[in-house]
Amino acid sequence: MPDSMSPAGGPNTTMSRKAQPDEKKLDPAAIDALLKESGTDPAQGLAADEAARRLEKFGRNELAEKHQSLLLRLFRFFWGPIPWMIEIAAILSAALGHWPDLAIILVMLAVNAVVGFWQDYKADNAIQLLKKRLAARARVLRDGSWQDIDAAGLVPGDIVRVKMGGIVPADMTIVKDDYLSVDQSALTGESLPVDRGMGETLFSGSIARLGEATGVVTETGPRSFFGRTASLVQKAKGVSHFQRAVLRIGNFLILVTAALVAFTVIIALYRHDPLFETLQFALILTVASIPVALPAILSVTMAVGAEKLAALRAIVARLVSIEEMAGMDVLCSDKTGTLTKNELTLGDLQPLDGVSADELIEAAALACDPEAPDAIDTAILAGVADKTSLSAFKRVAFHPFDPVSKRAEADLEKDGARLSVAKGAPQVMLDLCEASEEERARVGKMVDEAAAHGLRMIGVARAAKEGDWTLLGLLPLFDPPREDSAATIAELRSLGVDVKMITGDHEAIAREIAAKLDLGSNILVASDLFGADGNGKASQAEKAVLEADGFARVFPQHKFEIVEALQDRGHIVGMTGDGVNDAPALRQADMGVAVSGATDAARAAADLVLTAPGLSVITRAVEEARRIFERMTSYATYRIAETIRVLIFMTLSIALFNFYPVTAVMVVLLALLNDLSIMMIAYDNAPVAPRPVRWDMTRIRIIAGVLGGYGVIASFGVFLIARDYLQLPPDVVQTVVFLKLLVAGHMTIYLTRNEGWLWDRPWPSWKLVVPAELTQLVGTLAAVYGVFMTPIGWKLALMVWGFAFLEFITSSALKVAVYRLFAHGWRRNRRHLERVESHLYR
């Protein structure tokens, strides 16, 4: 359940521009003024024609949506730097009649688009599920008669009646001396039902639990408290860090490809090479350089990781969120039901003088309704050690809690003697017992001390037949922390994730829970930070948010702004929640987590849905996400290194030696065999980083550049040996170069999967090793026996393997040296390098 205990009292009818209620109550004069301003006769309601006019003016009482055709949404995934490169390659393939190339390119283009479209389609269901909380029908007074209409037809000024069990259809102010107990937990974060009476506001989407009320509609649709919450969901969330990283990789490869292709074409034109051959080479360079499988392989890596997370009872709703979870450094955690059990529990009983603890709990239990216990009754009944003692009492009458007496009362009989018991707020019980000033002071002090520790007190009284009532004592109630919460928070902090508690509770309750969980004592009241005027947050608020250990009395807009403030400070923010009130912040957060038992709206807005209670699942999910991130980083480094190795080698071969080192078919085979094997990196063993991880494009490009650059040198070594030393025919040289590029390329993935030597743990998984070696074997057999190329035999093939293995050993030593340079010296210059790169590759 969401967090509890917002300030007492009802909200005003005038809402601020923020999605938070103003807790005020209208007096009778203000109610009369409201009805007059609304142009509504409380006895007749609106006239039908006036209601129709207002409906046209204010719109239907439903959430506004921005609809976009499925075709247009699908088209977006064929638009962008990487899709453009793939599409250009497809056009060139078709123009030159290279149909195998065209087929492979089109398949990869379609896979990338379909994966992205499906994830986007699922993410856009949040508003639809939010709409389900709105009432379908409403009881409204029109033209002097009560009638049932579609709730979407309500307008400001309508007189509406809400009965027990119904859903409040719009924001409305109660205009009669009625009583209604409403559950608005999913909207405001109050876990217990709240009492609403004359002059107080009922929120659209809240549920009537007891009583009935008549009110005037003040706000409908997107202007209601509920509608404003939904509008925050619509505007939340931008481009993920993963999507930006893929774009940066694509932009880098586009820049390199464009420069080298332009350079080669200029040389070809200068040499007066045939136009057909020039275009053919442009195609070869394009196919060799574009990361056709980059989005698909990264998505597959995340999808496989999502399956592992599902086994941990964490369901991934948006694949790119896995990368966000790996970099998450702040987690804003909902309190009730996440850090706590969401179960009211009895604290230490506080009987008054001359009363035993057994007498106190027995009287309290007898004042409960065992047939339909509420949260308080359940906690009290659970605290009775010997329930058989209750059977000695015969219940004569039971009076459940009502707004007049403000207490629950039972008339009992035992051994022929009559007695009564009652329970309620301490002040109500003191009035019932006609307590002395001394006793009131003593009980008031006990209540204040309990409140300072986040406890809610219930008073219990007893009376003999027609006798005076006697206060027996007080029962403290609280929602205890989960057994694993403190350990989970400590573990998250050891992983570099700062945990901040967010709750709708009073700050006293928040501080008490924070102390028990060792979260810290700096608990801030949200309204003190952001105010209630909707004018936005100040820079000092951002600083306070960063330093806070938790936040109390939080409303939906506050949660949203807390997340934004942390993001503005450069943090990757996680947010947990379970109600409609959490949906905007869940959607805005880099990593929105819907906890166990969350509403449909919260689950739809979240990136990760937990099916097990508590936060312990998140710890395992963070660890797995960091493994997945390491795999994605490994592949990105490999892809850039291979592009540099192949592209620069081919370009320089043409420019310096006027020789095509590989054919178009060989390029396609290289791409196919490489991507088939490298896709299995999704199953590789990977380390868990001790701190949050982010895409470090400077580091990735430098490592990839070093490995790729050395690979170019090694490739020229094989080329020159084959052409000049062994004096092999040109077509045989091409096969030798193809095999060298294939074998050395497959070995590169073993280099990029960690920062150390091959034998450093974690060792490569057999699921990666077997496919990599099988595709190397397939390529070797094709070169040896001449499938789509000139055969070279086993002797030359083994020579290439030996050279590739030597290159692998020296590349490994070079990689370790570069990483050590990173560790010792380059970190000081990293910010400067990133600034330079941001201008080069923007």
Short mmCIF file of N, CA, C and O in Angstrom, two decimals, residues 247-297:
data_model
loop_
_atom_site.label_atom_id
_atom_site.label_comp_id
_atom_site.label_asym_id
_atom_site.label_seq_id
_atom_site.Cartn_x
_atom_site.Cartn_y
_atom_site.Cartn_z
N LEU A 247 23.33 5.83 -30.10
CA LEU A 247 23.42 6.92 -31.08
C LEU A 247 24.85 7.44 -31.18
O LEU A 247 25.34 7.74 -32.27
N ARG A 248 25.52 7.53 -30.04
CA ARG A 248 26.91 8.02 -30.06
C ARG A 248 27.82 7.03 -30.78
O ARG A 248 28.71 7.44 -31.54
N ILE A 249 27.61 5.75 -30.54
CA ILE A 249 28.40 4.75 -31.26
C ILE A 249 28.11 4.85 -32.76
O ILE A 249 29.03 4.83 -33.60
N GLY A 250 26.82 4.94 -33.11
CA GLY A 250 26.44 5.05 -34.51
C GLY A 250 27.02 6.30 -35.16
O GLY A 250 27.54 6.25 -36.29
N ASN A 251 26.95 7.43 -34.46
CA ASN A 251 27.49 8.67 -35.01
C ASN A 251 29.00 8.59 -35.24
O ASN A 251 29.53 9.10 -36.23
N PHE A 252 29.67 7.94 -34.30
CA PHE A 252 31.11 7.77 -34.44
C PHE A 252 31.45 6.94 -35.67
O PHE A 252 32.32 7.30 -36.47
N LEU A 253 30.75 5.82 -35.83
CA LEU A 253 31.02 4.96 -36.97
C LEU A 253 30.62 5.64 -38.29
O LEU A 253 31.26 5.44 -39.33
N ILE A 254 29.55 6.43 -38.26
CA ILE A 254 29.16 7.18 -39.46
C ILE A 254 30.27 8.16 -39.85
O ILE A 254 30.63 8.28 -41.03
N LEU A 255 30.81 8.85 -38.87
CA LEU A 255 31.86 9.82 -39.14
C LEU A 255 33.08 9.15 -39.75
O LEU A 255 33.64 9.61 -40.76
N VAL A 256 33.50 8.04 -39.13
CA VAL A 256 34.66 7.32 -39.64
C VAL A 256 34.39 6.78 -41.04
O VAL A 256 35.21 6.91 -41.96
N THR A 257 33.22 6.18 -41.22
CA THR A 257 32.87 5.58 -42.52
C THR A 257 32.81 6.64 -43.61
O THR A 257 33.36 6.47 -44.71
N ALA A 258 32.13 7.75 -43.33
CA ALA A 258 31.99 8.80 -44.33
C ALA A 258 33.35 9.34 -44.76
O ALA A 258 33.61 9.55 -45.96
N ALA A 259 34.25 9.53 -43.78
CA ALA A 259 35.58 10.07 -44.11
C ALA A 259 36.37 9.09 -44.97
O ALA A 259 36.98 9.47 -45.98
N LEU A 260 36.37 7.81 -44.58
CA LEU A 260 37.18 6.83 -45.32
C LEU A 260 36.59 6.52 -46.69
O LEU A 260 37.33 6.34 -47.67
N VAL A 261 35.26 6.44 -46.78
CA VAL A 261 34.64 6.18 -48.08
C VAL A 261 34.91 7.36 -49.02
O VAL A 261 35.25 7.18 -50.21
N ALA A 262 34.77 8.59 -48.49
CA ALA A 262 35.04 9.77 -49.31
C ALA A 262 36.49 9.79 -49.78
O ALA A 262 36.79 10.07 -50.95
N PHE A 263 37.38 9.44 -48.87
CA PHE A 263 38.80 9.39 -49.21
C PHE A 263 39.08 8.38 -50.32
O PHE A 263 39.80 8.65 -51.29
N THR A 264 38.48 7.21 -50.19
CA THR A 264 38.71 6.15 -51.17
C THR A 264 38.09 6.49 -52.53
O THR A 264 38.68 6.25 -53.58
N VAL A 265 36.89 7.07 -52.51
CA VAL A 265 36.23 7.43 -53.77
C VAL A 265 37.04 8.50 -54.51
O VAL A 265 37.19 8.45 -55.75
N ILE A 266 37.57 9.46 -53.76
CA ILE A 266 38.39 10.50 -54.39
C ILE A 266 39.60 9.88 -55.07
O ILE A 266 39.96 10.24 -56.21
N ILE A 267 40.24 8.92 -54.38
CA ILE A 267 41.41 8.26 -54.97
C ILE A 267 41.00 7.47 -56.20
O ILE A 267 41.68 7.48 -57.24
N ALA A 268 39.86 6.76 -56.11
CA ALA A 268 39.40 5.96 -57.25
C ALA A 268 39.10 6.85 -58.46
O ALA A 268 39.44 6.51 -59.60
N LEU A 269 38.48 7.99 -58.24
CA LEU A 269 38.19 8.91 -59.34
C LEU A 269 39.48 9.49 -59.91
O LEU A 269 39.61 9.69 -61.13
N TYR A 270 40.43 9.75 -59.04
CA TYR A 270 41.72 10.27 -59.50
C TYR A 270 42.43 9.27 -60.39
O TYR A 270 43.10 9.62 -61.36
N ARG A 271 42.27 7.98 -60.05
CA ARG A 271 42.90 6.92 -60.84
C ARG A 271 42.08 6.55 -62.07
O ARG A 271 42.47 5.69 -62.84
N HIS A 272 40.90 7.15 -62.19
CA HIS A 272 39.99 6.85 -63.30
C HIS A 272 39.52 5.41 -63.25
O HIS A 272 39.37 4.75 -64.30
N ASP A 273 39.29 4.91 -62.02
CA ASP A 273 38.75 3.56 -61.89
C ASP A 273 37.32 3.54 -62.42
O ASP A 273 36.61 4.57 -62.39
N PRO A 274 36.83 2.38 -62.87
CA PRO A 274 35.45 2.29 -63.37
C PRO A 274 34.46 2.67 -62.27
O PRO A 274 34.65 2.34 -61.09
N LEU A 275 33.40 3.36 -62.68
CA LEU A 275 32.39 3.81 -61.72
C LEU A 275 31.75 2.63 -61.00
O LEU A 275 31.48 2.69 -59.80
N PHE A 276 31.52 1.52 -61.74
CA PHE A 276 30.89 0.34 -61.12
C PHE A 276 31.75 -0.19 -59.98
O PHE A 276 31.26 -0.50 -58.91
N GLU A 277 33.07 -0.30 -60.23
CA GLU A 277 33.96 -0.81 -59.18
C GLU A 277 34.02 0.15 -57.99
O GLU A 277 34.12 -0.28 -56.84
N THR A 278 33.96 1.44 -58.28
CA THR A 278 33.99 2.42 -57.19
C THR A 278 32.75 2.28 -56.31
O THR A 278 32.84 2.28 -55.07
N LEU A 279 31.59 2.17 -56.94
CA LEU A 279 30.35 1.98 -56.17
C LEU A 279 30.38 0.66 -55.41
O LEU A 279 29.88 0.56 -54.29
N GLN A 280 30.93 -0.37 -56.07
CA GLN A 280 31.00 -1.67 -55.41
C GLN A 280 31.87 -1.59 -54.15
O GLN A 280 31.51 -2.13 -53.09
N PHE A 281 32.97 -0.88 -54.25
CA PHE A 281 33.82 -0.76 -53.07
C PHE A 281 33.14 0.08 -51.98
O PHE A 281 33.28 -0.20 -50.80
N ALA A 282 32.42 1.12 -52.41
CA ALA A 282 31.68 1.92 -51.43
C ALA A 282 30.69 1.03 -50.68
O ALA A 282 30.50 1.17 -49.46
N LEU A 283 30.05 0.12 -51.42
CA LEU A 283 29.13 -0.82 -50.77
C LEU A 283 29.87 -1.71 -49.78
O LEU A 283 29.42 -1.92 -48.65
N ILE A 284 31.04 -2.23 -50.20
CA ILE A 284 31.80 -3.13 -49.32
C ILE A 284 32.20 -2.40 -48.04
O ILE A 284 32.04 -2.92 -46.93
N LEU A 285 32.68 -1.17 -48.19
CA LEU A 285 33.07 -0.41 -47.01
C LEU A 285 31.88 -0.13 -46.10
O LEU A 285 31.97 -0.24 -44.88
N THR A 286 30.74 0.21 -46.72
CA THR A 286 29.55 0.51 -45.93
C THR A 286 29.08 -0.71 -45.16
O THR A 286 28.80 -0.65 -43.96
N VAL A 287 28.97 -1.85 -45.85
CA VAL A 287 28.53 -3.08 -45.20
C VAL A 287 29.50 -3.49 -44.09
O VAL A 287 29.10 -3.97 -43.02
N ALA A 288 30.80 -3.30 -44.35
CA ALA A 288 31.80 -3.70 -43.35
C ALA A 288 31.78 -2.81 -42.13
O ALA A 288 32.11 -3.26 -41.02
N SER A 289 31.35 -1.56 -42.28
CA SER A 289 31.48 -0.61 -41.18
C SER A 289 30.21 -0.39 -40.39
O SER A 289 30.27 -0.09 -39.19
N ILE A 290 29.05 -0.47 -41.04
CA ILE A 290 27.83 -0.14 -40.31
C ILE A 290 27.54 -1.19 -39.24
O ILE A 290 27.73 -2.38 -39.47
N PRO A 291 27.09 -0.75 -38.08
CA PRO A 291 26.75 -1.70 -37.01
C PRO A 291 25.35 -2.26 -37.24
O PRO A 291 24.43 -1.98 -36.48
N VAL A 292 25.19 -3.06 -38.31
CA VAL A 292 23.87 -3.56 -38.66
C VAL A 292 23.22 -4.27 -37.48
O VAL A 292 22.05 -4.10 -37.19
N ALA A 293 24.01 -5.08 -36.78
CA ALA A 293 23.45 -5.89 -35.70
C ALA A 293 23.60 -5.24 -34.33
O ALA A 293 23.20 -5.83 -33.34
N LEU A 294 24.17 -4.03 -34.29
CA LEU A 294 24.41 -3.40 -32.98
C LEU A 294 23.15 -3.29 -32.13
O LEU A 294 23.11 -3.81 -31.01
N PRO A 295 22.07 -2.63 -32.61
CA PRO A 295 20.88 -2.54 -31.76
C PRO A 295 20.28 -3.91 -31.43
O PRO A 295 19.84 -4.15 -30.31
N ALA A 296 20.30 -4.82 -32.44
CA ALA A 296 19.68 -6.13 -32.22
C ALA A 296 20.45 -6.94 -31.19
O ALA A 296 19.85 -7.54 -30.29
N ILE A 297 21.77 -6.96 -31.28
CA ILE A 297 22.56 -7.76 -30.35
C ILE A 297 22.49 -7.18 -28.94
O ILE A 297 22.36 -7.93 -27.96
#
